[in-house]
Amino acid sequence: MIMRIPALLASVLTLLAVSGSPATAETAVPSGFRPASTSWTGPDTGYVLGYSPCAKSWCPALLGTTDGGTRWRRLGAPPMSLPDNHNHVALTFVGERVAYVSDGVHVRTTRDGGASWHPVGLAGAREPYYLSKITETAGRVFAVLTTYGEGRGSTRLYSGAAGSPVLVPVPGFAVGGGISYGDLAVGGGLQVALGADYGTEKYWTSRDGVRFTPAEPPCPAGSVASLAGVRDRQVVALCSSSPGSPQPGSTERELGHAAKLGGTFSGGDAAPFAGITQGFAAASPAAATVAAEGGGTGFLHSTADGGRTWTTSVLSDRGLSLTDLDFPGRGTGVVVDGQPDADGGSALYRTTDGGHNWRVLRFG
């Protein structure tokens, strides 16, 4: 017996089938989409949080790729507005399902790949403050928070169990001064660097996120450490002077290397000083890139021989920010240039040769 489906019911079923099909690259990317932040868990697997114009505002959209950006799929975007003060909206994925997003003040997390987002509190934090980095490793969440006020600030390490709705300050992990700052890195172990006034520098390492060992800071007094994860069992850091030295729009900087996590760092040759340091990442112990902005221009200074020689890529004249510089593996790196609501917009750059050549990654 052959069952016949009425024409109206057949049309409805056809419509449902079409609606339930996976989004194509064209429908996944909203019109006018501009990247704000990117996070990659591997050379080919990455995520981009961006914004597109909607109803006289900017609406968030989260995209994912598993083929290096050839095709994109749409994920559930976090309810994070584009800040009026141009704070960087930073996205951090720590797996296929776990991610964090912060505008420096508010933090939200997902543990189901973007299907739902939940706020993360910061115990005892009073505005004005800025959360500069957050990540998760070894079953714990870590964040660096800097508070400001009355000419003095402090920078602290916050932490909590993975999935915790509130992060708390870690006792003993704090510095204070007229200017304070900090950084952390994961991969091959956890590194935490805190400093103040280009004179007080503290540095810790941990292999399990629970037991920390104080170590000699990566950088000499008068410079700030930017940390990269462990690469081939070696540790790479960037040491930058205060902005504007030796001249406006420049920074003195050099690489530091340690043979192992917690080992003593040794300095290297000077890196190009054009631009104010915006970011740092290493593809290997020998290959590293510095992101810098100066004179309205974005620079990527790259080395393939541990800092002995450098090449510089000039990205654009957007002149606002270079963010999310990272090398997730196989010499593949990414960086976001500009901001979605700026006159020049924003773009995502990608390299597949350790930072020697960079190209804009398109979204369809």
Tab-separated table of C-alpha atoms in Angstrom:
chain	number	residue	atom	x	y	z
A	1	MET	CA	0.000	0.000	0.000
A	2	ILE	CA	1.349	3.430	-1.012
A	3	MET	CA	0.597	6.267	1.407
A	4	ARG	CA	0.036	9.629	-0.262
A	5	ILE	CA	0.901	12.847	1.602
A	6	PRO	CA	-1.504	15.737	1.036
A	7	ALA	CA	0.034	18.613	-0.935
A	8	LEU	CA	-0.230	21.101	1.963
A	9	LEU	CA	1.467	18.709	4.387
A	10	ALA	CA	4.202	17.981	1.855
A	11	SER	CA	4.907	21.710	1.528
A	12	VAL	CA	5.177	22.088	5.301
A	13	LEU	CA	7.549	19.139	5.565
A	14	THR	CA	9.696	20.545	2.768
A	15	LEU	CA	9.884	23.913	4.525
A	16	LEU	CA	10.892	22.274	7.806
A	17	ALA	CA	13.563	20.246	6.077
A	18	VAL	CA	15.054	23.349	4.470
A	19	SER	CA	14.887	25.333	7.726
A	20	GLY	CA	16.597	22.575	9.677
A	21	SER	CA	19.517	22.199	7.277
A	22	PRO	CA	22.981	23.428	8.345
A	23	ALA	CA	23.682	27.084	7.586
A	24	THR	CA	25.792	27.783	4.540
A	25	ALA	CA	28.753	30.145	4.568
A	26	GLU	CA	26.569	32.846	3.013
A	27	THR	CA	23.799	32.615	5.605
A	28	ALA	CA	26.148	32.022	8.555
A	29	VAL	CA	27.892	35.380	8.216
A	30	PRO	CA	25.615	38.382	8.817
A	31	SER	CA	25.752	41.324	6.452
A	32	GLY	CA	28.350	43.901	7.450
A	33	PHE	CA	30.082	41.514	9.877
A	34	ARG	CA	33.303	42.889	11.380
A	35	PRO	CA	35.562	40.852	13.691
A	36	ALA	CA	36.146	42.025	17.264
A	37	SER	CA	38.043	39.053	18.713
A	38	THR	CA	39.297	35.626	17.712
A	39	SER	CA	40.353	32.488	19.565
A	40	TRP	CA	41.752	29.295	18.042
A	41	THR	CA	42.122	25.881	19.654
A	42	GLY	CA	44.180	24.500	16.767
A	43	PRO	CA	45.649	25.544	13.424
A	44	ASP	CA	42.375	24.881	11.594
A	45	THR	CA	39.798	25.232	14.385
A	46	GLY	CA	38.930	28.775	15.351
A	47	TYR	CA	36.190	31.104	16.514
A	48	VAL	CA	35.478	34.752	15.767
A	49	LEU	CA	33.227	37.070	17.732
A	50	GLY	CA	32.153	40.021	15.644
A	51	TYR	CA	29.467	42.632	15.237
A	52	SER	CA	27.241	43.798	12.416
A	53	PRO	CA	25.025	46.892	12.084
A	54	CYS	CA	21.462	46.381	13.258
A	55	ALA	CA	18.735	48.843	14.306
A	56	LYS	CA	21.162	51.769	14.715
A	57	SER	CA	23.390	49.623	16.929
A	58	TRP	CA	25.802	46.693	16.656
A	59	CYS	CA	24.641	43.119	17.174
A	60	PRO	CA	27.042	40.302	18.158
A	61	ALA	CA	27.586	37.173	16.079
A	62	LEU	CA	29.809	34.190	16.845
A	63	LEU	CA	31.315	32.144	14.014
A	64	GLY	CA	33.283	28.896	14.037
A	65	THR	CA	35.475	27.104	11.490
A	66	THR	CA	37.220	23.737	11.349
A	67	ASP	CA	39.015	24.251	8.031
A	68	GLY	CA	41.087	27.375	8.627
A	69	GLY	CA	38.351	29.799	7.641
A	70	THR	CA	37.271	28.369	4.288
A	71	ARG	CA	33.785	27.736	5.676
A	72	TRP	CA	32.064	29.243	8.720
A	73	ARG	CA	29.154	28.104	10.870
A	74	ARG	CA	27.012	30.229	13.177
A	75	LEU	CA	27.072	29.639	16.950
A	76	GLY	CA	25.088	31.170	19.779
A	77	ALA	CA	26.577	34.607	20.422
A	78	PRO	CA	27.134	35.937	23.949
A	79	PRO	CA	24.892	38.842	25.059
A	80	MET	CA	27.822	41.260	25.076
A	81	SER	CA	27.279	44.742	23.650
A	82	LEU	CA	30.043	46.599	21.855
A	83	PRO	CA	31.350	49.024	24.531
A	84	ASP	CA	31.052	52.751	23.935
A	85	ASN	CA	34.509	53.274	25.472
A	86	HIS	CA	36.174	51.059	22.831
A	87	ASN	CA	37.254	48.422	25.354
A	88	HIS	CA	38.373	45.270	23.629
A	89	VAL	CA	35.719	42.531	23.699
A	90	ALA	CA	37.943	39.487	24.175
A	91	LEU	CA	36.901	35.932	23.268
A	92	THR	CA	38.729	32.909	24.729
A	93	PHE	CA	37.868	29.342	23.737
A	94	VAL	CA	39.478	26.567	25.786
A	95	GLY	CA	37.786	23.695	23.949
A	96	GLU	CA	34.929	23.010	21.592
A	97	ARG	CA	32.309	23.758	24.245
A	98	VAL	CA	33.982	26.020	26.825
A	99	ALA	CA	34.592	29.712	26.200
A	100	TYR	CA	34.780	33.074	27.951
A	101	VAL	CA	34.073	36.576	26.714
A	102	SER	CA	34.812	39.853	28.499
A	103	ASP	CA	34.649	43.554	27.746
A	104	GLY	CA	37.067	44.251	30.590
A	105	VAL	CA	34.263	44.733	33.117
A	106	HIS	CA	31.679	42.021	32.443
A	107	VAL	CA	32.481	38.333	31.996
A	108	ARG	CA	30.309	35.590	30.549
A	109	THR	CA	31.003	31.934	29.902
A	110	THR	CA	29.519	29.025	27.974
A	111	ARG	CA	30.059	25.342	28.613
A	112	ASP	CA	27.788	24.093	25.837
A	113	GLY	CA	29.360	25.598	22.736
A	114	GLY	CA	27.400	28.847	22.815
A	115	ALA	CA	23.928	27.424	23.366
A	116	SER	CA	23.770	29.352	26.653
A	117	TRP	CA	25.915	32.018	28.315
A	118	HIS	CA	26.165	32.773	32.035
A	119	PRO	CA	27.737	35.663	33.983
A	120	VAL	CA	30.928	35.194	35.981
A	121	GLY	CA	31.358	37.376	39.068
A	122	LEU	CA	34.578	38.854	40.460
A	123	ALA	CA	34.495	38.815	44.254
A	124	GLY	CA	35.434	42.138	45.852
A	125	ALA	CA	36.165	43.912	42.574
A	126	ARG	CA	35.078	47.550	42.575
A	127	GLU	CA	35.011	49.703	39.486
A	128	PRO	CA	36.922	51.181	37.853
A	129	TYR	CA	38.780	48.026	36.933
A	130	TYR	CA	39.842	46.166	33.818
A	131	LEU	CA	40.060	42.402	33.343
A	132	SER	CA	42.849	41.967	30.817
A	133	LYS	CA	42.970	38.183	30.432
A	134	ILE	CA	40.975	35.110	31.410
A	135	THR	CA	41.538	31.447	30.609
A	136	GLU	CA	41.031	27.943	31.948
A	137	THR	CA	43.519	25.160	32.539
A	138	ALA	CA	43.844	22.057	34.709
A	139	GLY	CA	40.229	22.356	35.856
A	140	ARG	CA	40.568	25.940	37.088
A	141	VAL	CA	39.862	29.426	35.748
A	142	PHE	CA	42.453	32.200	36.008
A	143	ALA	CA	42.102	35.919	35.311
A	144	VAL	CA	44.202	39.073	35.661
A	145	LEU	CA	42.334	42.107	37.047
A	146	THR	CA	43.681	45.656	37.414
A	147	THR	CA	41.875	48.292	39.508
A	148	TYR	CA	42.422	52.043	39.289
A	149	GLY	CA	41.762	55.059	41.460
A	150	GLU	CA	43.312	58.132	43.145
A	151	GLY	CA	46.584	57.809	41.261
A	152	ARG	CA	47.207	54.271	42.473
A	153	GLY	CA	46.205	50.881	41.188
A	154	SER	CA	46.614	47.203	41.898
A	155	THR	CA	46.747	44.083	39.775
A	156	ARG	CA	45.603	40.718	41.127
A	157	LEU	CA	45.266	37.142	40.028
A	158	TYR	CA	41.719	35.778	40.341
A	159	SER	CA	40.797	32.105	40.198
A	160	GLY	CA	38.040	29.562	40.728
A	161	ALA	CA	37.074	26.016	39.860
A	162	ALA	CA	36.031	25.441	36.258
A	163	GLY	CA	32.340	26.295	35.967
A	164	SER	CA	32.306	28.421	39.126
A	165	PRO	CA	29.972	31.453	38.886
A	166	VAL	CA	32.382	33.611	40.947
A	167	LEU	CA	36.153	34.071	40.820
A	168	VAL	CA	38.068	35.161	43.937
A	169	PRO	CA	41.483	36.796	44.466
A	170	VAL	CA	44.345	34.343	44.965
A	171	PRO	CA	46.146	35.222	48.232
A	172	GLY	CA	49.673	36.538	47.713
A	173	PHE	CA	49.214	37.219	44.000
A	174	ALA	CA	48.937	41.019	43.919
A	175	VAL	CA	51.032	44.131	43.218
A	176	GLY	CA	50.247	47.807	43.677
A	177	GLY	CA	51.602	51.130	42.471
A	178	GLY	CA	50.982	54.158	40.325
A	179	ILE	CA	50.876	51.820	37.324
A	180	SER	CA	50.305	48.089	37.674
A	181	TYR	CA	49.945	45.319	35.105
A	182	GLY	CA	50.070	41.582	34.605
A	183	ASP	CA	49.951	38.678	32.203
A	184	LEU	CA	49.383	34.936	32.254
A	185	ALA	CA	49.994	32.113	29.819
A	186	VAL	CA	48.955	28.464	29.585
A	187	GLY	CA	50.295	25.602	27.545
A	188	GLY	CA	52.983	23.347	28.987
A	189	GLY	CA	52.204	24.788	32.415
A	190	LEU	CA	50.786	27.996	33.870
A	191	GLN	CA	52.805	31.222	34.078
A	192	VAL	CA	51.782	34.381	35.950
A	193	ALA	CA	53.644	37.706	35.841
A	194	LEU	CA	52.604	40.774	37.846
A	195	GLY	CA	54.378	44.122	37.998
A	196	ALA	CA	54.126	47.764	39.002
A	197	ASP	CA	55.870	51.020	38.081
A	198	TYR	CA	58.434	49.242	35.878
A	199	GLY	CA	60.311	48.245	39.015
A	200	THR	CA	58.363	45.639	41.003
A	201	GLU	CA	58.160	42.399	39.052
A	202	LYS	CA	56.870	39.024	40.316
A	203	TYR	CA	56.646	35.724	38.473
A	204	TRP	CA	55.255	32.283	39.302
A	205	THR	CA	54.918	28.971	37.481
A	206	SER	CA	52.662	25.975	38.064
A	207	ARG	CA	52.204	22.614	36.402
A	208	ASP	CA	48.820	21.822	37.942
A	209	GLY	CA	47.196	25.232	38.585
A	210	VAL	CA	47.226	24.533	42.345
A	211	ARG	CA	50.838	24.561	43.511
A	212	PHE	CA	52.812	27.630	42.432
A	213	THR	CA	56.563	28.194	42.558
A	214	PRO	CA	58.050	31.721	42.625
A	215	ALA	CA	60.781	32.178	40.037
A	216	GLU	CA	63.131	34.837	38.770
A	217	PRO	CA	61.132	37.264	36.578
A	218	PRO	CA	61.629	36.865	32.816
A	219	CYS	CA	62.573	40.534	32.352
A	220	PRO	CA	65.040	42.917	33.985
A	221	ALA	CA	63.898	45.903	36.058
A	222	GLY	CA	62.485	48.692	33.938
A	223	SER	CA	60.656	46.392	31.518
A	224	VAL	CA	57.354	44.514	31.373
A	225	ALA	CA	56.984	40.792	30.610
A	226	SER	CA	54.590	39.502	27.970
A	227	LEU	CA	54.326	35.721	28.240
A	228	ALA	CA	54.042	32.963	25.661
A	229	GLY	CA	53.261	29.361	26.464
A	230	VAL	CA	55.915	26.662	26.623
A	231	ARG	CA	57.141	25.825	23.114
A	232	ASP	CA	59.088	22.578	22.609
A	233	ARG	CA	59.828	22.544	26.363
A	234	GLN	CA	61.313	26.059	26.191
A	235	VAL	CA	59.734	29.279	27.492
A	236	VAL	CA	59.687	32.530	25.527
A	237	ALA	CA	58.866	35.995	26.873
A	238	LEU	CA	58.973	39.529	25.515
A	239	CYS	CA	60.512	42.316	27.600
A	240	SER	CA	59.186	45.792	26.743
A	241	SER	CA	60.224	49.163	28.155
A	242	SER	CA	57.742	51.853	29.110
A	243	PRO	CA	55.822	53.163	26.062
A	244	GLY	CA	57.381	56.130	24.289
A	245	SER	CA	60.997	54.994	24.666
A	246	PRO	CA	63.294	55.746	22.866
A	247	GLN	CA	60.858	58.136	21.134
A	248	PRO	CA	57.091	58.748	20.950
A	249	GLY	CA	55.235	55.867	19.311
A	250	SER	CA	57.975	53.332	20.036
A	251	THR	CA	59.043	50.736	22.606
A	252	GLU	CA	62.412	49.178	23.352
A	253	ARG	CA	62.011	45.408	23.475
A	254	GLU	CA	63.875	42.110	23.380
A	255	LEU	CA	63.130	38.393	23.669
A	256	GLY	CA	63.917	36.326	26.735
A	257	HIS	CA	64.356	32.540	26.699
A	258	ALA	CA	64.369	29.910	29.444
A	259	ALA	CA	65.334	26.290	28.852
A	260	LYS	CA	62.382	25.012	30.902
A	261	LEU	CA	59.332	26.141	32.872
A	262	GLY	CA	60.624	27.929	35.963
A	263	GLY	CA	64.128	28.212	34.522
A	264	THR	CA	66.315	31.316	34.381
A	265	PHE	CA	65.703	33.615	31.432
A	266	SER	CA	68.486	35.014	29.277
A	267	GLY	CA	68.097	38.057	27.031
A	268	GLY	CA	68.697	38.368	23.323
A	269	ASP	CA	69.232	40.946	20.627
A	270	ALA	CA	66.999	44.001	20.490
A	271	ALA	CA	63.773	43.767	18.504
A	272	PRO	CA	62.477	46.584	16.257
A	273	PHE	CA	61.170	49.424	18.425
A	274	ALA	CA	58.532	50.858	16.063
A	275	GLY	CA	55.101	51.031	17.730
A	276	ILE	CA	53.736	50.535	21.237
A	277	THR	CA	53.549	46.845	22.202
A	278	GLN	CA	50.017	45.476	21.799
A	279	GLY	CA	50.594	41.741	21.884
A	280	PHE	CA	53.150	38.950	21.742
A	281	ALA	CA	53.100	35.274	20.763
A	282	ALA	CA	55.577	32.551	19.857
A	283	ALA	CA	55.128	29.794	17.292
A	284	SER	CA	58.300	28.025	18.505
A	285	PRO	CA	61.348	28.843	20.624
A	286	ALA	CA	62.880	30.490	17.548
A	287	ALA	CA	59.807	32.007	15.857
A	288	ALA	CA	57.942	34.834	17.582
A	289	THR	CA	55.900	37.900	16.646
A	290	VAL	CA	55.302	41.252	18.334
A	291	ALA	CA	52.154	43.254	17.541
A	292	ALA	CA	52.633	47.018	17.851
A	293	GLU	CA	50.818	50.255	16.991
A	294	GLY	CA	52.443	53.600	16.296
A	295	GLY	CA	51.702	56.712	14.276
A	296	GLY	CA	48.326	55.319	13.239
A	297	THR	CA	49.918	52.195	11.730
A	298	GLY	CA	49.897	48.546	12.788
A	299	PHE	CA	53.143	46.559	12.746
A	300	LEU	CA	53.905	42.865	13.141
A	301	HIS	CA	57.589	42.344	13.973
A	302	SER	CA	58.568	38.698	13.424
A	303	THR	CA	61.705	36.631	13.967
A	304	ALA	CA	62.499	33.092	12.846
A	305	ASP	CA	65.911	32.778	14.532
A	306	GLY	CA	65.271	33.549	18.175
A	307	GLY	CA	65.540	37.313	17.846
A	308	ARG	CA	68.805	37.720	15.942
A	309	THR	CA	67.058	39.080	12.858
A	310	TRP	CA	63.566	40.524	12.351
A	311	THR	CA	61.149	41.344	9.543
A	312	THR	CA	58.264	43.807	9.836
A	313	SER	CA	54.828	43.551	8.227
A	314	VAL	CA	52.841	46.784	7.982
A	315	LEU	CA	49.164	45.866	8.225
A	316	SER	CA	47.075	49.018	7.872
A	317	ASP	CA	46.531	52.604	8.912
A	318	ARG	CA	43.585	51.725	11.157
A	319	GLY	CA	45.829	52.748	14.039
A	320	LEU	CA	43.534	51.611	16.868
A	321	SER	CA	44.582	48.231	18.172
A	322	LEU	CA	46.091	44.864	17.355
A	323	THR	CA	44.598	42.159	19.550
A	324	ASP	CA	44.432	38.391	20.073
A	325	LEU	CA	47.803	37.635	18.527
A	326	ASP	CA	48.308	33.889	18.901
A	327	PHE	CA	49.985	30.862	17.300
A	328	PRO	CA	47.778	27.789	17.895
A	329	GLY	CA	50.090	25.336	16.081
A	330	ARG	CA	51.917	24.307	12.863
A	331	GLY	CA	53.195	27.853	12.326
A	332	THR	CA	49.643	29.152	11.999
A	333	GLY	CA	48.946	32.497	13.656
A	334	VAL	CA	46.129	35.037	13.877
A	335	VAL	CA	45.631	38.659	14.908
A	336	VAL	CA	42.722	41.126	14.806
A	337	ASP	CA	43.410	44.611	13.449
A	338	GLY	CA	41.080	47.506	14.340
A	339	GLN	CA	37.643	47.650	15.936
A	340	PRO	CA	34.200	46.939	14.420
A	341	ASP	CA	32.727	50.411	15.017
A	342	ALA	CA	35.793	52.405	13.950
A	343	ASP	CA	35.835	54.331	10.675
A	344	GLY	CA	38.366	51.895	9.223
A	345	GLY	CA	36.548	48.864	10.568
A	346	SER	CA	38.450	45.715	11.500
A	347	ALA	CA	40.029	42.677	9.887
A	348	LEU	CA	41.304	39.239	10.873
A	349	TYR	CA	44.800	38.370	9.625
A	350	ARG	CA	46.227	34.857	9.430
A	351	THR	CA	49.675	33.408	8.742
A	352	THR	CA	50.623	29.824	7.949
A	353	ASP	CA	54.415	30.266	7.882
A	354	GLY	CA	55.198	31.327	11.431
A	355	GLY	CA	54.576	35.030	10.875
A	356	HIS	CA	56.557	35.714	7.719
A	357	ASN	CA	53.484	36.440	5.580
A	358	TRP	CA	50.032	37.588	6.728
A	359	ARG	CA	46.792	37.766	4.758
A	360	VAL	CA	43.263	38.905	5.526
A	361	LEU	CA	40.901	36.046	6.324
A	362	ARG	CA	37.572	36.583	4.575
A	363	PHE	CA	34.138	35.692	5.902
A	364	GLY	CA	32.368	34.788	2.683
